[in-house]
Amino acid sequence: MLSLALLTGCATSTPVDDGSRQSGQWESQQASLEALETWKLAGKAGLRSPEENTSANLDWNQYPHYFRLLVSGPFGGGRTVLEGREGRFNLTNNEGRFEAESPEALMEKQLGWSLPVSAMPFWVRGLPDEERSYQLETDELGFPSHLTQDGWTIDYRDWERVDNLWLPRRLVMEYDEVRITLVINQWQPDSQ
């Protein structure tokens, strides 16, 4: 039921049907995606683990040296803001403001769970973090279909075209017994 609920979110931009992807498109846009350092996305994340099964809304603003992630809803504990700048990370929720050396440690300590925030700016664009080892499989059109990195497996399930870029619309991330389904309802890439 959670998957069905996640899929019912409406995109504010009109996505292009995934069936219009063609061979060679991924390779031709890869340099543009790697250079894309400023973007916004809005979507839903479903978290499933042996202890819980819940979801939350995500609003992510990414800049070259700063990010701001707003998590709202059940697994956000209401409204949680995670920010990072030059190795400094803080989390603000209804219990106060907290700091830690990594976003994952901060989320784990304050919320009891964590998203792979350090790697997700790569993964949500369909890219691996080139500074860490990884395995990447592609589909018959050359688009990423399965990525393994840092103990996580990422399956790319759906794509949409936004501003002449093909971007992931739905991805499933798994680590041990934790499964996170991310459905991106709105992409706003900033090419400047």
Coordinates of C-alpha atoms in Angstrom, one line a residue:
M1 CA 0.0 0.0 0.0
L2 CA 2.9 2.4 0.7
S3 CA 4.2 1.9 -2.8
L4 CA 0.8 2.7 -4.2
A5 CA 0.5 5.8 -2.0
L6 CA 4.0 6.9 -3.1
L7 CA 3.1 6.6 -6.8
T8 CA -0.1 8.7 -6.5
G9 CA 1.9 11.9 -6.0
C10 CA 1.4 14.4 -8.8
A11 CA 4.3 16.1 -10.6
T12 CA 4.0 19.9 -11.1
S13 CA 6.1 19.7 -14.2
T14 CA 4.8 17.6 -17.1
P15 CA 7.1 14.7 -17.4
V16 CA 7.8 13.1 -20.8
D17 CA 6.7 9.5 -21.1
D18 CA 9.5 7.2 -20.0
G19 CA 9.0 5.2 -23.3
S20 CA 10.5 8.1 -25.3
R21 CA 14.0 7.4 -24.0
Q22 CA 16.4 6.4 -26.8
S23 CA 19.8 4.8 -27.0
G24 CA 22.7 7.3 -26.8
Q25 CA 20.8 9.9 -24.9
W26 CA 22.4 9.1 -21.5
E27 CA 25.9 9.3 -22.9
S28 CA 25.2 12.6 -24.6
Q29 CA 23.9 14.2 -21.4
Q30 CA 26.4 12.7 -18.9
A31 CA 28.8 15.6 -18.9
S32 CA 25.9 18.0 -18.4
L33 CA 24.6 15.9 -15.5
E34 CA 28.1 15.8 -13.9
A35 CA 28.3 19.6 -14.1
L36 CA 24.8 20.1 -12.6
E37 CA 25.6 21.3 -9.1
T38 CA 22.5 23.4 -8.4
W39 CA 19.1 21.9 -8.4
K40 CA 15.9 21.4 -6.4
L41 CA 13.7 18.4 -6.1
A42 CA 10.4 17.7 -4.3
G43 CA 9.1 14.2 -3.7
K44 CA 8.2 11.5 -1.3
A45 CA 10.3 8.9 0.4
G46 CA 9.0 5.6 1.8
L47 CA 11.1 4.0 4.5
R48 CA 10.7 0.3 5.2
S49 CA 12.7 -1.6 7.9
P50 CA 12.0 -4.4 10.3
E51 CA 11.1 -1.8 12.9
E52 CA 8.9 0.6 10.8
N53 CA 7.1 1.2 7.6
T54 CA 6.5 4.9 7.0
S55 CA 6.9 7.8 4.6
A56 CA 7.7 11.5 4.4
N57 CA 7.8 14.4 2.0
L58 CA 11.2 15.7 0.9
D59 CA 12.2 19.1 -0.4
W60 CA 15.9 19.3 -1.4
N61 CA 17.8 22.4 -2.4
Q62 CA 21.4 21.6 -3.6
Y63 CA 24.1 24.1 -4.3
P64 CA 27.8 23.7 -4.9
H65 CA 28.8 24.2 -1.3
Y66 CA 25.5 24.0 0.6
F67 CA 22.4 21.8 0.8
R68 CA 19.1 22.1 2.6
L69 CA 16.9 19.1 3.0
L70 CA 13.4 19.6 4.5
V71 CA 11.8 16.3 5.7
S72 CA 8.1 16.6 6.7
G73 CA 5.7 14.0 7.7
P74 CA 5.8 10.9 9.9
F75 CA 9.4 9.8 9.6
G76 CA 10.5 13.4 9.7
G77 CA 9.0 13.6 13.1
G78 CA 6.9 16.6 12.0
R79 CA 9.2 19.0 10.3
T80 CA 13.0 18.4 10.2
V81 CA 15.5 20.6 8.4
L82 CA 19.0 19.2 7.6
E83 CA 21.6 21.6 6.3
G84 CA 25.3 21.2 5.3
R85 CA 28.0 23.6 4.4
E86 CA 31.8 22.9 4.2
G87 CA 31.9 19.9 6.5
R88 CA 29.4 21.4 9.0
F89 CA 26.0 19.8 9.4
N90 CA 23.1 20.8 11.5
L91 CA 19.6 19.4 12.0
T92 CA 16.7 21.4 13.3
N93 CA 13.5 19.9 14.5
N94 CA 10.9 20.6 17.2
E95 CA 13.4 19.4 19.9
G96 CA 16.1 22.0 18.9
R97 CA 19.1 22.4 16.8
F98 CA 21.9 19.8 16.7
E99 CA 25.3 19.5 15.0
A100 CA 27.5 16.5 13.9
E101 CA 30.4 15.8 11.6
S102 CA 28.3 13.9 9.0
P103 CA 24.7 14.2 8.0
E104 CA 24.2 10.5 8.4
A105 CA 25.5 10.5 12.0
L106 CA 23.3 13.5 12.8
M107 CA 20.2 11.9 11.4
E108 CA 20.9 8.6 13.1
K109 CA 21.5 10.2 16.5
Q110 CA 18.5 12.6 16.4
L111 CA 15.9 10.6 14.4
G112 CA 17.0 6.9 14.8
W113 CA 17.4 6.4 11.0
S114 CA 19.4 7.9 8.3
L115 CA 19.3 8.6 4.5
P116 CA 22.6 8.3 2.6
V117 CA 22.7 12.1 2.3
S118 CA 26.4 12.4 1.3
A119 CA 26.0 10.2 -1.8
M120 CA 22.4 11.0 -2.7
P121 CA 23.3 14.2 -4.7
F122 CA 25.0 11.8 -7.1
W123 CA 22.5 9.0 -6.9
V124 CA 19.4 11.2 -7.5
R125 CA 21.0 12.4 -10.8
G126 CA 21.7 8.8 -11.8
L127 CA 25.4 9.0 -11.2
P128 CA 27.8 7.2 -8.9
D129 CA 30.2 9.1 -6.6
E130 CA 33.4 8.6 -8.7
E131 CA 35.6 9.0 -5.6
R132 CA 34.3 5.7 -4.2
S133 CA 34.3 2.3 -5.6
Y134 CA 31.0 1.2 -7.3
Q135 CA 29.4 -1.2 -9.8
L136 CA 27.0 0.2 -12.3
E137 CA 24.7 -1.7 -14.7
T138 CA 22.8 -0.1 -17.5
D139 CA 19.6 -1.0 -19.4
E140 CA 19.3 -1.7 -23.1
L141 CA 19.3 2.1 -23.8
G142 CA 22.5 2.8 -21.8
F143 CA 20.7 4.4 -18.8
P144 CA 21.7 3.4 -15.3
S145 CA 19.5 0.6 -14.0
H146 CA 21.4 -0.8 -11.0
L147 CA 24.1 0.9 -8.9
T148 CA 26.0 -0.6 -5.9
Q149 CA 28.0 1.8 -3.8
D150 CA 28.9 2.1 -0.1
G151 CA 26.9 -1.0 0.8
W152 CA 23.8 0.4 -0.8
T153 CA 22.1 -0.9 -3.9
I154 CA 20.1 1.6 -6.0
D155 CA 17.6 0.5 -8.6
Y156 CA 16.5 3.1 -11.1
R157 CA 12.8 2.4 -11.9
D158 CA 11.6 5.4 -13.9
W159 CA 12.9 8.5 -15.7
E160 CA 11.6 11.8 -16.8
R161 CA 12.9 14.5 -19.1
V162 CA 13.3 18.0 -17.6
D163 CA 15.0 20.9 -19.3
N164 CA 16.6 18.5 -21.9
L165 CA 18.0 16.2 -19.3
W166 CA 16.8 12.7 -18.4
L167 CA 16.6 12.5 -14.6
P168 CA 15.5 9.7 -12.3
R169 CA 11.8 9.9 -11.3
R170 CA 11.7 6.8 -9.1
L171 CA 14.5 4.9 -7.4
V172 CA 14.7 2.2 -4.7
M173 CA 17.7 2.2 -2.3
E174 CA 18.5 -0.7 -0.1
Y175 CA 21.0 -1.3 2.7
D176 CA 20.8 -4.5 4.7
E177 CA 17.1 -4.6 5.9
V178 CA 16.4 -0.9 5.1
R179 CA 14.6 0.0 1.9
I180 CA 13.9 3.6 0.8
T181 CA 11.7 4.3 -2.2
L182 CA 12.1 7.8 -3.5
V183 CA 9.5 9.2 -5.9
I184 CA 10.5 12.6 -7.3
N185 CA 7.4 14.6 -8.2
Q186 CA 9.3 17.8 -9.3
W187 CA 12.8 18.4 -10.6
Q188 CA 14.2 21.9 -11.1
P189 CA 17.7 21.7 -12.5
D190 CA 19.5 25.0 -12.6
S191 CA 22.0 24.9 -15.5
Q192 CA 23.6 28.2 -14.5

